[in-house]
GROMACS .gro file of C-alpha atoms in nm:
model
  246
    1UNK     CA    1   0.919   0.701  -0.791
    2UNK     CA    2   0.840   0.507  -1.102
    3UNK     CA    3   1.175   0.354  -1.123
    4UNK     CA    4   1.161   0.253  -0.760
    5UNK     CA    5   0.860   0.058  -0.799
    6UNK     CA    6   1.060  -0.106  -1.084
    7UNK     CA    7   1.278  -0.333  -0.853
    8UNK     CA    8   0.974  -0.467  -0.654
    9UNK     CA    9   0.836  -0.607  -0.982
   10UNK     CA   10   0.979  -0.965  -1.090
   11UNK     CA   11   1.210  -0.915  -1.326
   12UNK     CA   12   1.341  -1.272  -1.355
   13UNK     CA   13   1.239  -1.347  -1.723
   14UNK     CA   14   1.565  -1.090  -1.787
   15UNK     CA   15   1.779  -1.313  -1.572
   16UNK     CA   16   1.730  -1.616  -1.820
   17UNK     CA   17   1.785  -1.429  -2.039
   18UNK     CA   18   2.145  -1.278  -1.961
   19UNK     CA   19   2.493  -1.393  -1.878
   20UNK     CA   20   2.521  -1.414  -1.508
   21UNK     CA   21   2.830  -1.475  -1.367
   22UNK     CA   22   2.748  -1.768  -1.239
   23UNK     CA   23   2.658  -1.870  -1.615
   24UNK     CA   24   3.033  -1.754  -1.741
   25UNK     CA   25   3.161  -2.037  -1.465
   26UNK     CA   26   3.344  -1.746  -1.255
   27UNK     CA   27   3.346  -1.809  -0.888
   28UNK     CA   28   3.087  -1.727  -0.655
   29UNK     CA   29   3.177  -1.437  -0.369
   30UNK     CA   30   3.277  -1.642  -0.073
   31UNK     CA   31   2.955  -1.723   0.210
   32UNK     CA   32   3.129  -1.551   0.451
   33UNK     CA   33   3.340  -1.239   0.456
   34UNK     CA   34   3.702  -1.290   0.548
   35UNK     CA   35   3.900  -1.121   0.853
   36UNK     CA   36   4.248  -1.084   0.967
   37UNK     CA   37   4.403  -1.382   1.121
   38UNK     CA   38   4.535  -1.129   1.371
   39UNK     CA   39   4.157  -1.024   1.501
   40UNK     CA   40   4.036  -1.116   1.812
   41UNK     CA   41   3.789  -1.422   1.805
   42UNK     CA   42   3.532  -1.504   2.061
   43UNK     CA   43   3.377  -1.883   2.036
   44UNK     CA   44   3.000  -1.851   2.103
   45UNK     CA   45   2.806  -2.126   2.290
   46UNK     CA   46   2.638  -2.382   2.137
   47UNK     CA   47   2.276  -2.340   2.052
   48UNK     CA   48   2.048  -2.640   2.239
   49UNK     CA   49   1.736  -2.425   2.290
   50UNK     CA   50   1.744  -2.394   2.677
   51UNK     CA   51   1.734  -2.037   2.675
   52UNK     CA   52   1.372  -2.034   2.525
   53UNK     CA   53   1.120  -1.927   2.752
   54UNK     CA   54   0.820  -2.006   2.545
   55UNK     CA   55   0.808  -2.270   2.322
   56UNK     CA   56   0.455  -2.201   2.203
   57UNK     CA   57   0.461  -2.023   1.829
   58UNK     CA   58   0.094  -1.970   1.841
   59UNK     CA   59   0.179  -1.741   2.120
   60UNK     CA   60   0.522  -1.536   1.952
   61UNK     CA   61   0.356  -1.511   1.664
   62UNK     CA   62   0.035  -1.349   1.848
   63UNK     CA   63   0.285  -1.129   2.147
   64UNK     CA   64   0.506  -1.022   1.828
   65UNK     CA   65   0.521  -0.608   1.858
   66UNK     CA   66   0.799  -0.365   1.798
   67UNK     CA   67   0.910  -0.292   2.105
   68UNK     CA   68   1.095   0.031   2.211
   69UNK     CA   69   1.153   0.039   2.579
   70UNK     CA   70   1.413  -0.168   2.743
   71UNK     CA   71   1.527  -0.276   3.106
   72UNK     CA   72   1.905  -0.194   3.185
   73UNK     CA   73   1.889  -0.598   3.214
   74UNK     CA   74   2.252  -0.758   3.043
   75UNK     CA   75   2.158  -0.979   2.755
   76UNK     CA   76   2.326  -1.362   2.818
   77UNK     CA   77   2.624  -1.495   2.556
   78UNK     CA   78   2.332  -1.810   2.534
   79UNK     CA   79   2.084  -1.606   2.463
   80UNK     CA   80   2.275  -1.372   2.183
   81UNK     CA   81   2.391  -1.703   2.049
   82UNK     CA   82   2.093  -1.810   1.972
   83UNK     CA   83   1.948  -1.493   1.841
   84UNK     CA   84   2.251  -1.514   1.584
   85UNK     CA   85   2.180  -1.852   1.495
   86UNK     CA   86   1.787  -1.813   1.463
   87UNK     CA   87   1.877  -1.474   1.221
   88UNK     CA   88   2.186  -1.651   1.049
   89UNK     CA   89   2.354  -1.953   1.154
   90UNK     CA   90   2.459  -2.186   0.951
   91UNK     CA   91   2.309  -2.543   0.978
   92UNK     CA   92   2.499  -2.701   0.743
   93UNK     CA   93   2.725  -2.604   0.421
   94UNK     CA   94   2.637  -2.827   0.062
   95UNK     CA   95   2.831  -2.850  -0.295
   96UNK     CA   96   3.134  -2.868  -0.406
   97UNK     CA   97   3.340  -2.596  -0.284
   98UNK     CA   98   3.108  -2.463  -0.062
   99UNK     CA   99   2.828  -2.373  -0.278
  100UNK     CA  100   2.541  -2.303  -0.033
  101UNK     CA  101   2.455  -2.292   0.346
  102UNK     CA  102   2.147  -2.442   0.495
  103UNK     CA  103   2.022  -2.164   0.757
  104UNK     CA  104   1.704  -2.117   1.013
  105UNK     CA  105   1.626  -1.840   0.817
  106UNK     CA  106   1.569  -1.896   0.394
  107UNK     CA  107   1.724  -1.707   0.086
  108UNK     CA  108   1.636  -1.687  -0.290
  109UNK     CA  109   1.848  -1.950  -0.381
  110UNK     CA  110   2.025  -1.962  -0.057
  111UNK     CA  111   2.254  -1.677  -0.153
  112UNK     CA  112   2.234  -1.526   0.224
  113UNK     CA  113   2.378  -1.201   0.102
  114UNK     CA  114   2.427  -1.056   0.503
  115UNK     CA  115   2.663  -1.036   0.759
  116UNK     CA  116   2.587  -0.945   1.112
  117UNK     CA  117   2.740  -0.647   1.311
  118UNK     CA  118   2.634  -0.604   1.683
  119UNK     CA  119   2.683  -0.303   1.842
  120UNK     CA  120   2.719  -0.436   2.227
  121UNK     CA  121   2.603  -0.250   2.520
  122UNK     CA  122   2.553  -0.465   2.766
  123UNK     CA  123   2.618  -0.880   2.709
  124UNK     CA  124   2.728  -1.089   2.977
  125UNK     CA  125   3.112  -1.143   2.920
  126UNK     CA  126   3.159  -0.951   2.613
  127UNK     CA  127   3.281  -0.595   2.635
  128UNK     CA  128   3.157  -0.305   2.448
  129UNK     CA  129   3.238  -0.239   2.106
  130UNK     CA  130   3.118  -0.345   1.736
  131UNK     CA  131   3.159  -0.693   1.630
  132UNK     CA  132   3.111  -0.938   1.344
  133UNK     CA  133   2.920  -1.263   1.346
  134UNK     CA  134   3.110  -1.500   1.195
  135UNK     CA  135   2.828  -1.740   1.071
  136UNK     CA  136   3.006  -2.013   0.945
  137UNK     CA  137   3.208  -2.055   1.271
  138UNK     CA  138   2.919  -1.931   1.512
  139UNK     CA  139   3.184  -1.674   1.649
  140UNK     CA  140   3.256  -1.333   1.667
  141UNK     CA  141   3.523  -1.121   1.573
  142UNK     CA  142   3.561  -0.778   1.753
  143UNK     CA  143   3.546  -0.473   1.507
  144UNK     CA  144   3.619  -0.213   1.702
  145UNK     CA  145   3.595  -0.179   2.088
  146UNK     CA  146   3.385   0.136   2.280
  147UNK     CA  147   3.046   0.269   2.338
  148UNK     CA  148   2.904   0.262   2.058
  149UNK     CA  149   2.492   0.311   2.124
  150UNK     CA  150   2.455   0.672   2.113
  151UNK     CA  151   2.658   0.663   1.803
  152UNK     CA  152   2.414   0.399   1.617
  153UNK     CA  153   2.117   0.577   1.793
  154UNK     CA  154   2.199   0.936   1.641
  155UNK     CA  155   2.310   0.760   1.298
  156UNK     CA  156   1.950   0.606   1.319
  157UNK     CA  157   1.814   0.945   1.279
  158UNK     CA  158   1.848   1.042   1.625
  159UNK     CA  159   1.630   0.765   1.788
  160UNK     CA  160   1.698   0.806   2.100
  161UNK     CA  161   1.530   0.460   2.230
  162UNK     CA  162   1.815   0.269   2.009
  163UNK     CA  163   2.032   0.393   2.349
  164UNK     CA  164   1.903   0.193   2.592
  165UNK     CA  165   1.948  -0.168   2.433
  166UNK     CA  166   2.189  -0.463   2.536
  167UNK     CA  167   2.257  -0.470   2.189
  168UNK     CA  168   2.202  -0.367   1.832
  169UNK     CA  169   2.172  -0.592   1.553
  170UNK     CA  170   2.321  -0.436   1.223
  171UNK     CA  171   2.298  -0.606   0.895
  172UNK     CA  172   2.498  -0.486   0.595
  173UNK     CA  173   2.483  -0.679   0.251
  174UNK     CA  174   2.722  -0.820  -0.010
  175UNK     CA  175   2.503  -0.789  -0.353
  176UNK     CA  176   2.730  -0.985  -0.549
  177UNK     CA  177   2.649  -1.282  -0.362
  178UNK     CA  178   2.283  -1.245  -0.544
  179UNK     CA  179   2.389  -1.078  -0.839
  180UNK     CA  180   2.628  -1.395  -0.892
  181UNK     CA  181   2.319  -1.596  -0.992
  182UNK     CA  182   2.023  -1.352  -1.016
  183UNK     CA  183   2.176  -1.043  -1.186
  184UNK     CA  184   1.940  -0.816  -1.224
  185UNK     CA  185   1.692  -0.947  -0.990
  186UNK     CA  186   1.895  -0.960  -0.698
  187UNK     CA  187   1.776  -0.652  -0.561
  188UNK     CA  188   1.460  -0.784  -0.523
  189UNK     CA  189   1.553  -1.115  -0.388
  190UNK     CA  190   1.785  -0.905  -0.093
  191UNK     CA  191   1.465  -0.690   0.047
  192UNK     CA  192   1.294  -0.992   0.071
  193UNK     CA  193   1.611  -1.163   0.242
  194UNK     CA  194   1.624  -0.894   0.479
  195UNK     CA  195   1.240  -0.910   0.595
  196UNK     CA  196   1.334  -1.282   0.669
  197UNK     CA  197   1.629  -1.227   0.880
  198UNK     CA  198   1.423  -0.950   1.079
  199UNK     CA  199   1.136  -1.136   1.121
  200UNK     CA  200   1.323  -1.438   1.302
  201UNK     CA  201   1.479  -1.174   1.488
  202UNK     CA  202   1.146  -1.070   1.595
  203UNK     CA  203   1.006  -1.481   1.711
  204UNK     CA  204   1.314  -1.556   1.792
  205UNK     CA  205   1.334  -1.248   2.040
  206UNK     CA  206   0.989  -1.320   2.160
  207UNK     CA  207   1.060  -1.695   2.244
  208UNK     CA  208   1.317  -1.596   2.484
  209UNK     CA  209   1.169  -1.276   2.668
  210UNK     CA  210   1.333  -1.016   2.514
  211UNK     CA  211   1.199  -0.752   2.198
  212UNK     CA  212   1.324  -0.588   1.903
  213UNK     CA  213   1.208  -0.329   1.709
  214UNK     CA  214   1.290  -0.254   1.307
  215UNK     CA  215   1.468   0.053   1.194
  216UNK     CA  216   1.461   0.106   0.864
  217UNK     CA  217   1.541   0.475   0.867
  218UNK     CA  218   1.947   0.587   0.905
  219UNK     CA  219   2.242   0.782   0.781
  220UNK     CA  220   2.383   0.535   0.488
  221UNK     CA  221   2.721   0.692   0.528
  222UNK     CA  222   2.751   0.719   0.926
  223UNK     CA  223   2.594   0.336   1.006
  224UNK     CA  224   2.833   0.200   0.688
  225UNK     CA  225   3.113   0.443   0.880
  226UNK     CA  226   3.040   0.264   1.212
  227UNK     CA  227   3.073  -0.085   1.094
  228UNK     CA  228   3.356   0.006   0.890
  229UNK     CA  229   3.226  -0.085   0.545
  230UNK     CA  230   3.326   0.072   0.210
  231UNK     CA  231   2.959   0.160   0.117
  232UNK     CA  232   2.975   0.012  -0.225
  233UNK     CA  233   3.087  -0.344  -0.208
  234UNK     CA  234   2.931  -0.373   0.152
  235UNK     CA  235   2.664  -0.149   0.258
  236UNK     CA  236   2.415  -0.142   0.571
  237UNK     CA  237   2.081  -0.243   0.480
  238UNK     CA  238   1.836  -0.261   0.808
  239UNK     CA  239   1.885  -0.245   1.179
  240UNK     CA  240   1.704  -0.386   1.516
  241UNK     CA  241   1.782  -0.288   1.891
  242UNK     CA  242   1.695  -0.584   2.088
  243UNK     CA  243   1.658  -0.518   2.464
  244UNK     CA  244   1.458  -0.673   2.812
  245UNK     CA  245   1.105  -0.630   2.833
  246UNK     CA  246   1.017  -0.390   3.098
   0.00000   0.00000   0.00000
């Protein structure tokens, strides 16, 4: 327990003092992981905000609750578009070589060490399956196609309510992308990433009608089997069901 409580303390004055690799001038892990040029790639819409509902943030931040129940209502590609983009789109990409991304939701030192997996139940146009947000792109690549919910629900520690959403948000992590320039405090820096990219999930949800709830609690194996992951390199770190409010 001790050493747990370790990586929630700062650690950064051990980072100046060590040889990252971005230090050693080796190159950074790309911004976005790479796929086969024989995968299937769907272009999403653009985001324009038309799909919001409620424009007042007084109000999402005040509505904001987990929410578990869900109407067998079929989640909009314009409305999963912009839940990508609010969680992690890319705005714009800076430096040489593609050094950073400017993104709706911020990163210690804009590392952005996520991708997105969805598992889709029910999206207008899209069939079911597991697929990848492509960030950079604002696409998606298809993973793997099926019903996938009960899966992701029993992987989740068998809750059951994960079932009944459109879809299921599923973010794994890339640690090198921190460790590149933080080293040992990336760790840190990525469980405070995460809580970012959930909690525009969560106002971003709210703006449009819909709710999510956070699910911190799974099989590391079976979820990293489901998105097909190696566990080690790429990992899942935190899930959300987003569905219709009844």
């Amino acid at each position: 327990m001790k050493i747990n409580r370790e990586v929630l303390k700062s650690n950064f004055p051990q980072v100046e003092s060590s040889e990252t690799d971005q230090g050693k001038g080796l190159p950074q892990p790309p911004l976005q992981k790479p796929y086969s040029g024989e995968a299937s790639i769907i272009d999403l819409p653009p985001v324009d905000g038309e799909v919001i509902q409620n424009g007042d943030i007084y109000s999402c931040f005040k509505e904001r609750r987990s929410l578990r129940k869900y109407t067998e209502d079929s989640m909009s590609l314009e409305e999963l578009a912009y839940l990508l983009w609010a969680t992690q789109g890319v705005d714009k990409v800076v430096g040489k070589r593609n050094f950073a991304t400017f993104r709706p939701v911020p990163s210690g030192g804009a590392r952005h060490a996520f991708e997105t997996y969805l598992a889709i139940n029910r999206v207008e146009g899209l069939e079911k399956g597991i697929y990848r947000y492509l960030h950079k792109d604002h696409q998606l690549v298809l993973v793997q196609s099926g019903d996938f919910l009960d899966k992701v629900a029993a992987a989740a520690e068998e809750q059951k309510f994960i079932a009944n959403a459109a879809v299921v948000f599923i973010w794994s992590c890339f640690p090198a992308r921190c460790e590149w320039r933080y080293s040992v405090a990336a760790p840190k820096l990525i469980l405070l990433d995460a809580g970012h990219v959930c909690q525009n999930l969560y106002l971003s949800c709210q703006s449009i009608g819909w709710g999510t709830c956070a699910v911190a609690s799974y099989d590391q194996e079976k979820m990293d089997e489901l998105i097909q992951v190696d566990g080690q390199e790429e990992f899942t770190v935190y899930l959300a069901p987003v569905g219709k409010k009844q």
